[in-house]
Coordinates of C-alpha atoms in Angstrom, one line a residue:
M4 CA 94.2 54.4 -23.1
L5 CA 93.0 52.8 -19.7
S6 CA 89.5 54.6 -19.9
K7 CA 89.7 53.2 -23.9
V8 CA 90.0 49.6 -22.3
D9 CA 87.8 50.1 -19.5
A10 CA 85.0 51.6 -22.2
A11 CA 85.5 48.4 -24.2
V12 CA 85.5 45.8 -21.5
L13 CA 81.8 48.0 -20.6
Q14 CA 80.5 47.7 -24.5
Y15 CA 82.1 43.9 -24.2
Q16 CA 80.1 43.2 -20.7
N17 CA 77.3 45.0 -22.2
Q18 CA 77.3 43.2 -25.0
K19 CA 77.4 39.8 -23.5
L20 CA 74.3 40.6 -20.8
V21 CA 72.3 41.6 -23.6
Q22 CA 73.4 38.6 -25.5
Q23 CA 72.2 36.4 -22.1
L24 CA 69.0 38.7 -21.9
D25 CA 68.0 37.6 -25.4
V26 CA 68.6 33.6 -24.6
Q27 CA 66.7 34.3 -21.8
K28 CA 63.9 36.0 -23.3
H29 CA 63.7 33.1 -25.7
E30 CA 63.9 30.6 -23.2
L31 CA 60.7 32.7 -21.1
H32 CA 59.2 32.7 -24.8
D33 CA 59.2 29.0 -24.6
L34 CA 58.5 28.1 -21.8
E35 CA 55.4 30.1 -21.6
T36 CA 54.3 28.2 -24.7
K37 CA 54.4 24.8 -23.4
I38 CA 52.9 26.5 -19.7
K39 CA 49.9 27.6 -22.5
E40 CA 49.6 24.3 -24.3
L41 CA 49.6 22.7 -20.9
K42 CA 46.8 25.2 -19.7
D43 CA 44.9 24.5 -22.5
R44 CA 45.3 20.7 -22.3
Q45 CA 44.6 20.6 -18.5
S46 CA 41.3 23.0 -19.2
S47 CA 40.0 21.1 -21.5
Y48 CA 40.5 18.0 -19.2
D49 CA 39.0 20.0 -16.6
D50 CA 35.9 20.6 -18.2
M51 CA 35.4 17.4 -19.2
L52 CA 35.9 16.8 -15.8
I53 CA 33.6 18.9 -14.7
S54 CA 31.0 17.9 -16.9
L55 CA 31.4 14.7 -16.2
N56 CA 31.0 15.8 -12.2
Q57 CA 27.9 17.7 -13.1
L58 CA 26.2 14.6 -14.8
W59 CA 26.9 12.6 -11.9
N60 CA 25.8 15.0 -8.9
Q61 CA 22.8 15.6 -11.5
L62 CA 21.9 12.0 -11.2
V63 CA 22.7 11.3 -7.9
D64 CA 19.8 14.6 -7.3
D65 CA 17.4 12.6 -9.9
L66 CA 17.9 9.1 -7.7
I67 CA 17.2 11.2 -4.8
L68 CA 14.6 12.8 -5.2
L69 CA 12.8 10.1 -7.3
G70 CA 13.1 8.6 -4.0
V71 CA 11.5 11.4 -2.5
R72 CA 8.7 11.4 -4.9
A73 CA 8.2 7.5 -4.5
G74 CA 8.0 7.6 -0.8
G75 CA 11.5 7.4 0.4
G76 CA 10.4 9.9 2.4
H77 CA 13.4 11.2 5.7
N78 CA 15.9 8.5 4.6
A79 CA 16.0 10.2 1.1
L80 CA 16.3 13.6 2.4
E81 CA 18.9 12.6 4.8
T82 CA 21.1 11.2 1.8
L83 CA 20.7 14.2 0.3
D84 CA 21.5 16.5 3.4
C85 CA 24.7 14.2 3.2
G86 CA 25.3 15.0 -0.4
D87 CA 24.3 18.6 -0.1
T88 CA 27.2 19.0 2.9
S89 CA 30.3 16.9 1.1
R90 CA 29.8 18.9 -2.1
D91 CA 29.6 22.7 0.0
S92 CA 33.1 21.7 2.1
I93 CA 36.2 23.1 0.3
P94 CA 38.9 20.5 0.7
S95 CA 42.3 22.0 2.4
C96 CA 44.5 20.5 -0.9
P97 CA 46.8 22.6 -3.2
V98 CA 45.0 24.6 -5.8
E99 CA 45.9 22.2 -8.3
E100 CA 44.5 18.9 -6.8
M101 CA 41.4 21.2 -5.9
F102 CA 38.7 19.7 -8.3
L103 CA 40.0 16.1 -8.1
C104 CA 39.6 15.7 -4.8
R105 CA 36.3 17.6 -5.2
L106 CA 35.5 14.9 -7.4
L107 CA 36.6 12.2 -5.1
E108 CA 34.2 14.2 -2.3
R109 CA 37.8 13.7 -0.3
D110 CA 40.1 16.3 1.4
S111 CA 43.5 15.3 0.2
I112 CA 45.2 12.9 -1.4
D113 CA 47.5 11.1 1.0
C114 CA 49.7 10.0 -1.9
S115 CA 52.6 10.4 -4.0
D116 CA 53.4 8.5 -6.2
N117 CA 51.5 8.3 -9.8
D118 CA 50.4 4.6 -9.9
A119 CA 49.3 5.0 -6.0
I120 CA 47.2 8.1 -6.9
A121 CA 45.8 6.2 -9.6
N122 CA 45.3 3.7 -7.8
Y123 CA 43.6 5.2 -5.0
V124 CA 41.2 7.5 -7.4
E125 CA 39.7 4.5 -8.7
Q126 CA 39.1 3.1 -5.1
V127 CA 37.1 6.3 -4.4
L128 CA 35.4 6.4 -7.9
S129 CA 34.3 2.8 -7.6
S130 CA 33.4 3.7 -4.1
R131 CA 31.2 6.6 -5.6
H132 CA 30.3 4.2 -8.3
S133 CA 28.6 1.7 -5.4
S134 CA 26.8 4.3 -3.5
T135 CA 25.2 5.5 -6.3
M136 CA 24.4 1.9 -7.7
E137 CA 22.9 1.4 -4.0
L138 CA 21.0 4.7 -4.4
L139 CA 18.9 3.1 -7.5
K140 CA 18.8 0.0 -6.0
S141 CA 16.7 2.0 -2.6
L142 CA 14.4 3.4 -5.6
E143 CA 13.6 0.2 -7.1
D144 CA 13.3 -0.9 -3.3
T145 CA 10.3 1.8 -2.8
I146 CA 9.0 1.6 -6.3
A147 CA 8.1 -2.0 -5.4
A148 CA 6.7 -1.0 -2.5
E149 CA 4.7 1.9 -3.7
S150 CA 3.7 -1.3 -6.3
V151 CA 2.5 -3.6 -3.9
K152 CA 0.1 -0.6 -2.2
T153 CA -1.0 -0.2 -5.2
E154 CA -1.8 -3.5 -6.1
S155 CA -3.3 -4.1 -2.4
M156 CA -5.7 -1.0 -2.8
A157 CA -7.0 -2.5 -6.4
L158 CA -7.5 -5.8 -5.2
A159 CA -9.1 -4.1 -2.0
L160 CA -11.6 -2.2 -4.1
Q161 CA -12.2 -5.2 -7.3
G162 CA -12.7 -8.2 -3.9
N163 CA -17.1 -8.7 -3.2
I164 CA -16.6 -7.5 0.6
S165 CA -18.8 -6.7 3.3
A166 CA -19.8 -3.4 4.3
E167 CA -17.5 -3.2 7.1
D168 CA -14.6 -4.5 5.7
N169 CA -15.5 -2.4 2.6
I170 CA -15.3 0.6 5.8
M171 CA -11.8 -0.7 6.7
Q172 CA -10.1 -0.8 4.1
L173 CA -11.5 2.8 3.0
S174 CA -10.0 4.0 6.5
K175 CA -6.8 1.8 5.6
I176 CA -6.7 4.4 2.5
D177 CA -7.4 7.2 3.6
D178 CA -4.6 6.7 6.5
M179 CA -1.9 6.0 4.2
M180 CA -3.5 9.0 2.1
K181 CA -2.5 11.0 4.6
E182 CA 0.6 9.5 5.5
E183 CA 1.7 10.2 2.4
A184 CA 0.5 13.8 2.3
K185 CA 2.2 14.3 5.7
N186 CA 5.2 12.4 4.1
F187 CA 4.7 15.1 1.1
R188 CA 4.5 18.2 2.9
D189 CA 7.7 17.1 5.6
V190 CA 9.4 16.7 1.8
I191 CA 8.2 19.9 0.5
D192 CA 9.8 21.2 3.6
A193 CA 12.6 20.7 3.4
L194 CA 12.9 21.7 0.5
H195 CA 12.2 24.8 1.7
L196 CA 14.4 25.1 4.0
K197 CA 17.0 23.8 1.4
H198 CA 16.0 26.5 -1.1
K199 CA 16.6 29.3 1.6
E200 CA 20.1 28.1 2.8
Y201 CA 21.0 28.0 -0.7
T202 CA 19.5 31.5 -1.3
D203 CA 21.4 32.7 1.8
R204 CA 24.8 30.8 0.5
I205 CA 24.1 32.4 -3.3
Q206 CA 23.8 35.7 -1.5
V207 CA 27.0 35.0 0.3
Y208 CA 28.8 34.2 -2.7
I209 CA 27.6 37.2 -4.7
S210 CA 29.1 39.8 -1.4
S211 CA 32.1 37.7 -1.4
H212 CA 32.4 37.8 -5.5
S213 CA 31.5 42.1 -4.9
T214 CA 34.5 41.9 -2.5
D215 CA 36.8 39.9 -4.7
Q216 CA 35.9 42.0 -8.1
S217 CA 36.9 44.8 -5.3
E218 CA 40.3 43.4 -4.7
I219 CA 41.1 42.7 -8.3
K220 CA 40.5 46.0 -9.0
R221 CA 42.5 47.6 -5.9
L222 CA 45.5 45.1 -7.4
Q223 CA 45.2 46.3 -10.8
G224 CA 45.9 49.2 -9.4
D225 CA 48.8 48.7 -7.7
L226 CA 49.8 46.4 -10.7
E227 CA 49.3 49.6 -13.0
E228 CA 51.8 51.5 -10.5
I229 CA 54.3 48.9 -10.7
M230 CA 54.0 49.3 -14.7
A231 CA 54.5 52.6 -14.4
E232 CA 57.4 52.6 -11.8
L233 CA 58.8 50.0 -14.3
E234 CA 58.3 52.5 -17.4
Q235 CA 59.9 55.3 -15.2
S236 CA 62.9 52.9 -14.3
R237 CA 63.3 51.6 -18.0
R238 CA 63.5 55.2 -19.1
K239 CA 66.0 56.1 -16.8
L240 CA 68.1 52.8 -18.1
V241 CA 68.0 54.5 -21.5
N242 CA 68.9 57.9 -20.3
L243 CA 72.0 56.2 -18.6
G244 CA 72.4 54.3 -21.7
M245 CA 72.5 57.5 -23.8
Q246 CA 74.6 58.9 -21.4
K247 CA 76.9 56.4 -21.6
N248 CA 76.8 56.1 -24.9
V249 CA 77.7 60.2 -25.2
A250 CA 80.2 59.8 -22.7
S251 CA 81.8 57.4 -24.6
G252 CA 81.9 59.3 -28.2
M253 CA 83.3 62.6 -26.3
H254 CA 85.8 60.7 -24.9
A255 CA 87.1 59.2 -28.1
S256 CA 86.9 62.7 -30.0
T257 CA 88.2 64.4 -27.4
Q258 CA 91.8 61.5 -27.3
V259 CA 91.6 61.9 -31.3
A260 CA 91.8 65.9 -31.2
A261 CA 93.9 66.0 -28.7
N262 CA 96.0 63.3 -30.0
G263 CA 97.6 61.7 -26.3
T264 CA 97.7 65.4 -24.5
L265 CA 94.6 64.8 -21.8
S266 CA 95.8 65.2 -18.1
P267 CA 96.0 61.6 -16.3
E268 CA 93.6 63.3 -13.5
K269 CA 90.9 64.1 -16.1
T270 CA 91.2 60.3 -17.1
A271 CA 90.3 59.4 -13.1
D272 CA 87.3 61.8 -13.2
K273 CA 85.9 60.0 -16.4
T274 CA 87.1 56.3 -15.1
R275 CA 85.3 57.7 -11.9
G276 CA 82.3 58.9 -13.7
L277 CA 81.9 55.3 -16.0
R278 CA 82.2 53.4 -12.8
E279 CA 79.3 55.6 -10.9
I280 CA 77.0 55.2 -14.2
K281 CA 78.0 51.5 -14.2
D282 CA 77.2 51.5 -10.5
S283 CA 73.9 53.0 -10.9
I284 CA 73.3 50.6 -14.0
E285 CA 73.8 47.8 -11.6
E286 CA 71.3 49.4 -9.0
A287 CA 68.6 49.8 -11.9
K288 CA 69.1 46.6 -13.0
T289 CA 68.7 45.1 -9.4
V290 CA 65.3 47.3 -9.2
A291 CA 63.8 46.5 -12.2
E292 CA 64.8 42.7 -11.2
D293 CA 63.0 43.6 -7.7
R294 CA 59.7 45.2 -9.4
L295 CA 59.9 42.0 -12.2
K296 CA 60.2 39.3 -9.2
E297 CA 57.3 41.9 -7.6
L298 CA 55.2 41.8 -10.6
Q299 CA 55.1 38.2 -10.7
D300 CA 54.1 37.2 -7.7
A301 CA 51.6 39.9 -8.2
L302 CA 50.4 38.2 -11.4
Q303 CA 50.3 34.6 -9.8
Q304 CA 48.0 36.5 -6.9
N305 CA 46.0 37.6 -9.6
L306 CA 45.7 34.0 -11.2
I307 CA 44.9 32.2 -7.7
Y308 CA 42.1 35.1 -7.8
S309 CA 40.9 34.1 -10.7
K310 CA 40.2 30.5 -10.5
Q311 CA 38.7 31.3 -6.6
L312 CA 36.1 33.5 -8.6
Q313 CA 36.1 30.8 -11.6
D314 CA 35.2 27.8 -8.6
L315 CA 32.9 30.5 -7.0
Q316 CA 30.8 30.9 -10.5
N317 CA 30.5 27.1 -10.8
E318 CA 29.1 26.7 -7.3
L319 CA 26.7 29.3 -8.2
K320 CA 25.7 27.7 -11.7
D321 CA 25.2 24.9 -9.5
D322 CA 22.8 26.1 -7.0
K323 CA 20.8 28.0 -9.9
F324 CA 20.3 24.8 -11.4
V325 CA 18.6 23.1 -7.8
Q326 CA 16.6 26.2 -7.5
S327 CA 15.5 25.3 -11.2
S328 CA 15.2 21.9 -11.2
R329 CA 12.2 20.4 -12.8
L330 CA 11.6 17.6 -9.8
Y331 CA 11.3 21.0 -7.3
T332 CA 8.4 22.4 -9.0
L333 CA 7.0 19.0 -9.9
L334 CA 6.8 18.2 -5.8
S335 CA 5.3 21.5 -5.5
D336 CA 2.1 20.8 -8.0
Q337 CA 2.3 17.2 -6.6
L338 CA 2.2 18.8 -2.8
Q339 CA -1.1 21.2 -4.3
H340 CA -2.3 18.3 -5.3
W341 CA -2.4 16.4 -2.2
N342 CA -3.6 19.1 0.0
A343 CA -6.8 19.5 -2.7
E344 CA -7.2 16.1 -2.1
L345 CA -7.2 16.4 1.3
G346 CA -9.9 19.4 1.8
Q347 CA -11.9 17.2 -0.6
Y348 CA -11.7 14.3 2.2
K349 CA -12.5 16.5 5.0
A350 CA -15.6 18.3 3.4
L351 CA -16.9 14.3 2.6
T352 CA -16.0 14.3 6.5
D353 CA -18.1 17.0 7.4
T354 CA -21.1 16.7 4.6
L355 CA -21.3 12.8 6.2
Q356 CA -21.5 13.1 9.5
T357 CA -24.5 15.5 9.7
D358 CA -26.5 13.0 7.9
R359 CA -25.1 9.9 9.6
L360 CA -28.1 7.9 10.8
L361 CA -29.8 8.5 7.2
V362 CA -27.0 8.3 4.7
M363 CA -25.1 5.6 6.0
R364 CA -24.9 3.6 2.7
E365 CA -24.7 6.6 0.7
K366 CA -21.5 7.5 2.3
E367 CA -20.2 4.4 2.0
L368 CA -21.1 4.4 -1.3
N369 CA -19.2 8.6 -1.6
L370 CA -16.6 6.9 0.1
K371 CA -16.1 4.6 -2.6
A372 CA -16.1 7.1 -5.3
E373 CA -13.5 9.1 -3.7
S374 CA -11.3 6.4 -3.3
A375 CA -12.1 5.3 -7.2
D376 CA -11.1 9.3 -8.2
A377 CA -8.1 8.7 -5.6
A378 CA -6.8 5.6 -7.6
R379 CA -7.8 7.5 -10.8
N380 CA -5.7 10.1 -9.5
T381 CA -2.7 7.5 -8.9
I382 CA -3.0 5.8 -12.6
D383 CA -2.9 9.6 -13.9
N384 CA 0.2 9.7 -11.6
A385 CA 1.5 6.8 -12.6
D386 CA 0.9 7.6 -16.3
S387 CA 2.9 10.8 -15.8
R388 CA 5.8 9.0 -13.7
I389 CA 6.3 6.7 -16.7
E390 CA 6.3 9.5 -19.1
E391 CA 8.8 10.9 -16.5
L392 CA 11.1 8.0 -16.5
E393 CA 10.9 7.2 -21.0
L394 CA 12.2 11.2 -20.6
Q395 CA 14.5 10.2 -18.2
L396 CA 15.6 7.0 -20.3
Q397 CA 15.8 9.1 -23.3
K398 CA 18.5 11.4 -21.3
C399 CA 20.7 8.4 -20.0
I400 CA 20.6 6.9 -23.9
I401 CA 21.9 10.8 -24.9
E402 CA 24.5 10.6 -21.9
K403 CA 25.5 7.4 -23.1
N404 CA 26.1 8.2 -26.3
D405 CA 28.1 11.7 -25.3
L406 CA 30.4 9.8 -22.5
E407 CA 31.0 7.6 -25.5
I408 CA 32.2 10.0 -27.6
K409 CA 33.8 11.9 -24.6
M410 CA 35.5 8.6 -23.8
E411 CA 36.7 7.9 -27.3
E412 CA 38.2 11.5 -27.1
A413 CA 39.6 11.3 -24.3
M414 CA 41.5 7.6 -25.3
Q415 CA 42.7 9.6 -28.1
D416 CA 43.9 13.1 -25.9
A417 CA 45.0 10.9 -22.9
G418 CA 46.6 7.6 -22.9
K419 CA 45.8 6.7 -18.8
N420 CA 44.4 3.1 -18.4
D421 CA 42.6 3.5 -15.0
I422 CA 40.5 6.2 -17.2
K423 CA 39.3 4.4 -19.9
A424 CA 39.2 1.7 -17.5
E425 CA 36.7 4.0 -15.4
F426 CA 34.8 5.0 -18.4
R427 CA 34.1 1.6 -20.1
V428 CA 32.7 0.5 -16.1
M429 CA 30.8 3.9 -16.3
A430 CA 29.7 3.3 -19.6
S431 CA 28.5 -0.6 -18.9
A432 CA 26.6 0.9 -15.5
L433 CA 24.6 3.2 -17.4
S434 CA 23.7 0.1 -19.9
K435 CA 22.5 -1.8 -16.8
E436 CA 20.7 1.1 -15.2
M437 CA 19.1 1.6 -19.1
G438 CA 17.9 -1.9 -18.5
M439 CA 16.9 -1.7 -15.3
M440 CA 14.7 1.8 -16.0
E441 CA 12.9 -0.5 -19.5
A442 CA 12.0 -3.5 -16.8
Q443 CA 10.8 -0.5 -14.8
L444 CA 8.8 1.1 -17.3
S445 CA 7.3 -2.3 -18.3
R446 CA 5.9 -2.9 -15.2
W447 CA 4.7 0.5 -14.8
K448 CA 2.5 -0.1 -18.3
E449 CA 1.2 -3.3 -16.8
T450 CA 0.1 -0.7 -14.1
A451 CA -1.7 1.5 -15.7
H452 CA -3.8 -1.5 -18.1
E453 CA -4.5 -2.6 -14.2
A454 CA -5.3 0.9 -13.9
I455 CA -7.8 1.2 -16.8
S456 CA -9.6 -1.8 -15.6
L457 CA -9.9 -0.3 -12.4
R458 CA -11.6 2.9 -14.5
H459 CA -14.5 1.1 -16.1
E460 CA -15.1 -0.7 -12.7
T461 CA -15.2 2.5 -11.0
E462 CA -17.6 3.6 -13.4
S463 CA -20.2 0.6 -12.9
L464 CA -20.4 0.9 -9.5
K465 CA -20.6 5.0 -9.8
A466 CA -24.3 3.8 -12.0
L467 CA -25.1 1.3 -9.1
L468 CA -24.9 4.1 -6.7
S469 CA -27.1 6.4 -8.8
D470 CA -30.0 3.5 -9.0
K471 CA -28.9 3.0 -5.2
T472 CA -29.4 7.0 -4.4
N473 CA -32.6 6.9 -6.8
Q474 CA -34.4 3.9 -4.8
Q475 CA -33.5 5.5 -1.2
K476 CA -35.2 8.6 -2.0
R477 CA -38.0 7.0 -3.6
L478 CA -38.6 4.9 -0.6
A479 CA -38.3 7.7 1.5
D480 CA -40.5 9.5 -0.3
E481 CA -43.4 6.4 0.2
C482 CA -42.0 6.0 4.3
A483 CA -42.8 10.0 4.7
E484 CA -46.3 9.5 3.0
Q485 CA -47.2 6.7 5.2
I486 CA -46.3 8.9 8.0
V487 CA -48.7 11.3 6.6
E488 CA -51.1 8.9 6.1
I489 CA -51.5 7.4 10.0
K490 CA -51.1 11.1 11.5
S491 CA -54.3 12.4 9.7
L492 CA -56.0 9.2 10.4
K493 CA -54.8 9.8 13.9
V494 CA -55.9 13.4 13.9
S495 CA -59.6 12.3 12.4
H496 CA -59.7 9.9 15.5
G497 CA -59.0 12.6 18.2
K498 CA -61.7 14.9 16.3
V499 CA -64.5 11.9 16.7
M500 CA -63.6 11.7 19.7
Q501 CA -64.1 14.8 20.6
K502 CA -68.0 14.6 19.1
V503 CA -68.8 11.9 21.3
G504 CA -69.2 11.0 24.5
V505 CA -70.5 8.1 25.4
E506 CA -70.0 5.3 27.5
V507 CA -67.2 2.8 28.0
I508 CA -67.8 -0.6 26.9
G509 CA -65.9 -3.8 27.6
L510 CA -65.7 -7.6 26.7
G511 CA -65.7 -9.4 30.1
A512 CA -69.0 -9.3 31.0
L513 CA -70.7 -11.1 28.3
K514 CA -70.2 -14.6 29.7
L515 CA -68.6 -15.7 25.8
T516 CA -65.4 -16.6 27.6
G517 CA -64.9 -19.8 25.1
F518 CA -66.2 -18.0 22.2
L519 CA -64.2 -14.8 22.3
R520 CA -61.0 -16.8 22.9
E521 CA -61.3 -19.2 20.1
L522 CA -62.5 -15.9 17.8
M523 CA -59.6 -14.6 19.3
Q524 CA -57.3 -17.5 18.6
Q525 CA -59.0 -17.8 15.3
N526 CA -57.8 -14.4 14.0
N527 CA -54.4 -15.1 16.1
V528 CA -53.9 -17.8 12.8
N529 CA -53.6 -14.5 10.3
F530 CA -50.4 -12.6 12.7
E531 CA -48.1 -13.8 14.4
S532 CA -47.9 -10.5 17.1
L533 CA -50.6 -12.3 19.6
Y534 CA -50.0 -14.2 22.1
T535 CA -52.7 -15.4 24.2
V536 CA -56.3 -14.0 24.9
R537 CA -58.4 -14.0 28.0
T538 CA -61.3 -12.5 29.0
L539 CA -62.5 -12.3 32.8
T540 CA -66.3 -12.8 33.9
E541 CA -66.2 -12.9 37.7
T542 CA -66.9 -10.7 39.9
G543 CA -64.0 -8.3 41.8
K544 CA -62.0 -5.5 40.2
S545 CA -61.0 -7.6 36.9
K546 CA -64.6 -8.1 36.2
H547 CA -65.6 -7.5 32.7
Y548 CA -61.5 -7.1 31.4
G549 CA -60.1 -8.7 29.0
F550 CA -56.7 -9.1 28.2
I551 CA -54.7 -9.5 25.3
E552 CA -51.2 -10.9 25.1
F553 CA -48.2 -9.6 22.4
K554 CA -44.9 -11.2 21.6
N555 CA -43.9 -8.5 20.2
P556 CA -43.6 -5.1 22.8
E557 CA -43.6 -2.4 19.7
V558 CA -47.0 -4.3 18.8
A559 CA -48.2 -3.9 22.1
E560 CA -48.0 -0.1 22.4
V561 CA -49.0 0.6 19.0
V562 CA -52.4 -1.6 19.5
A563 CA -52.8 0.2 22.8
D564 CA -51.9 3.8 21.3
C565 CA -54.2 3.3 18.5
M566 CA -57.2 1.4 20.5
H567 CA -57.4 3.8 23.2
N568 CA -60.8 5.6 23.1
Y569 CA -61.5 3.9 20.1
L570 CA -65.8 4.3 19.3
L571 CA -67.1 0.3 19.2
F572 CA -71.2 0.9 18.8
E573 CA -71.5 3.7 20.3
H574 CA -69.0 2.9 22.8
L575 CA -65.5 4.1 24.1
L576 CA -62.6 1.3 24.7
Q577 CA -60.1 2.1 27.0
V578 CA -56.8 -0.1 26.5
H579 CA -54.1 0.6 28.6
L580 CA -50.6 -1.1 28.7
I581 CA -50.4 -3.0 31.5
P582 CA -46.5 -4.3 32.9
L583 CA -45.7 -8.0 33.9
E584 CA -45.1 -7.0 37.4
H585 CA -48.6 -5.5 38.1
F586 CA -50.4 -9.0 38.1
H587 CA -50.7 -10.8 40.8
P588 CA -48.9 -14.1 40.7
K589 CA -51.9 -16.5 40.4
F590 CA -52.6 -14.9 37.0
K591 CA -48.7 -14.5 36.2
A592 CA -48.8 -18.7 37.0
V593 CA -51.8 -18.6 34.4
I594 CA -50.4 -17.0 31.5
G595 CA -46.9 -18.0 32.2
I596 CA -43.2 -17.6 33.4
E597 CA -42.4 -16.2 29.7
P598 CA -42.2 -12.5 29.2
V599 CA -45.6 -11.2 28.1
Y600 CA -46.6 -7.9 27.0
I601 CA -50.7 -7.4 27.4
F602 CA -53.3 -4.3 27.3
S603 CA -56.9 -4.6 29.2
L604 CA -59.9 -4.3 27.2
S605 CA -62.8 -2.0 30.3
S606 CA -66.2 -2.6 29.9
G607 CA -69.2 -0.6 30.4
S608 CA -72.2 -2.3 29.7
N609 CA -73.3 -5.9 27.9
L610 CA -72.9 -6.4 24.4
E611 CA -74.6 -8.8 21.9
K612 CA -72.7 -11.7 20.5
H613 CA -72.9 -10.0 17.4
D614 CA -71.7 -7.3 18.3
V615 CA -68.8 -8.9 20.4
K616 CA -67.6 -10.5 17.1
V617 CA -67.7 -7.5 15.3
S618 CA -66.0 -5.5 17.7
V619 CA -63.2 -8.3 17.7
N620 CA -62.4 -9.0 14.2
T621 CA -62.1 -5.1 14.3
I622 CA -59.5 -5.0 16.3
A623 CA -57.6 -8.0 15.0
I624 CA -57.9 -6.2 11.4
I625 CA -56.4 -3.3 13.4
I626 CA -53.7 -4.9 15.0
K627 CA -52.9 -7.1 11.4
A628 CA -52.5 -3.5 10.0
V629 CA -50.6 -2.3 12.5
S630 CA -48.2 -5.2 12.4
I631 CA -47.9 -5.1 8.6
A632 CA -47.2 -1.2 8.6
L633 CA -43.9 -2.4 11.5
E634 CA -43.1 -4.8 9.4
K635 CA -43.0 -2.5 6.0
N636 CA -41.2 -0.2 8.3
Q637 CA -38.6 -2.8 9.0
K638 CA -38.1 -4.1 6.0
L639 CA -37.8 -0.6 4.7
M640 CA -34.5 0.2 7.7
V641 CA -32.9 -3.0 6.7
R642 CA -33.2 -2.3 2.8
H643 CA -31.8 1.0 3.6
F644 CA -29.1 0.3 5.7

């Protein structure tokens, strides 16, 4: 009777446990369904925030790189470094708050109340929005400064200024170009360093990803072992249940067959066996609960690892986006363009230094042409920048429409007023940014029209340069022909002098001082090179000498070279250039106190009056021809330079 009661109690307890287990299963299933729904909503919300964060980061990166391209230099790179540092840092916060902390660029959220958290998030997002607006303002300031520089260059090229001012302006433009090329080189070097750093990080991420994959495989193996152990425990429980059922059936059949003739010892043994079976069942339940708890812990750890892996994959996607950025490739192309222009400037400088004295004007005109080419390149760059701004404006419009759609969806899904207000603020800010970009686009269009006018002026300057170059070549040919003619005359004169060996003729022995002076002064009216003419007929060392004084030392040297050993009426004229300090003081007093240039005409025999007149006329004609030739050469040099 006691064993029957114990079996009934055990059966009742088993049924009660089965019912409790079913209730717990249903509750667990409901909880899992709710958790799945919450996870789905959270995943959609996280996806929306992730896309928003990516768009925001892309906007900030585009603004920074546009500032670098516009001439922001190291300040923009420092801003980019700060942004990269803040994004790369992993916040020390719980896993469920990690994405929000990364969006807010904070390590943790020091608030517990929901309203306080909402206010804190709104403040941080407003500060991040203000920093983005500061970046946009700095970009506008940089573009305005570059526009001012471009306008100053255009005004410098358009104005009618002197050659020296033009050279100074071109040197300033050259320095500006070199400085800009240096800035772009520094920017490209910094970008290369960042690219290398990103590559190293990607390698680290790949290695950590492989490590995580191996860890996940190991955990999967452990999980399979645990599941196998649980399956064995379940089978043991089933076997024990079957043994229990068999034992209870055998007990009932034996009791019916014997009709109460069992001994008390057998009943006690059966009761003891049932208790042992119950204890073993309890132990199996305890082991199963422990295994289930371990399995749940392993699953939770696996979920944590999966989330970390997803975060690493998102960061890897961000790094790949930075590597394949269009602005990075544009900066590389622009660096190559500036290097090519720098090589052109160096080649132009080397070629111009070889012919500095003869082609100075040509060098200036070439520099103007190069500056015009640089202005045209700047115009082309401005056109490309206008096109890029138009594309970015279209992108901003598309992003605005997407954000409006997402905002409506967010307003339908989540009724949080702070998120709605934030989206409205972001939409209004994007509309303002679109208006500012449209204004900037109109300013760039005006700059393009001005650049077209500069291009026409450059073409006219090129035509003028070609005319001046042809004229300079023609004048150089004429000068070369005159030099060749003078050399041929000198050669013919030397040949005649070698053939004729005659006496020396002078002017002073004719006692025609008054006539000679009048004649020379009369000839002096036709040209301005002669100053005074004197002849000496007194006795002494200066007898039979004539002196002609000149104002210009170059004319005196040329006349002395041309008239020395000149054949005149079968006599040779001896002509020498005499400095003023070699004369007697009395003679200096007669000549005057001003500096003069004199050459002497020594005589060897007397001449007739007619011969002297002819000789003086011949000398005057030669002097006049020499002075005219010198004036022509001087005009050619002035016209050339």
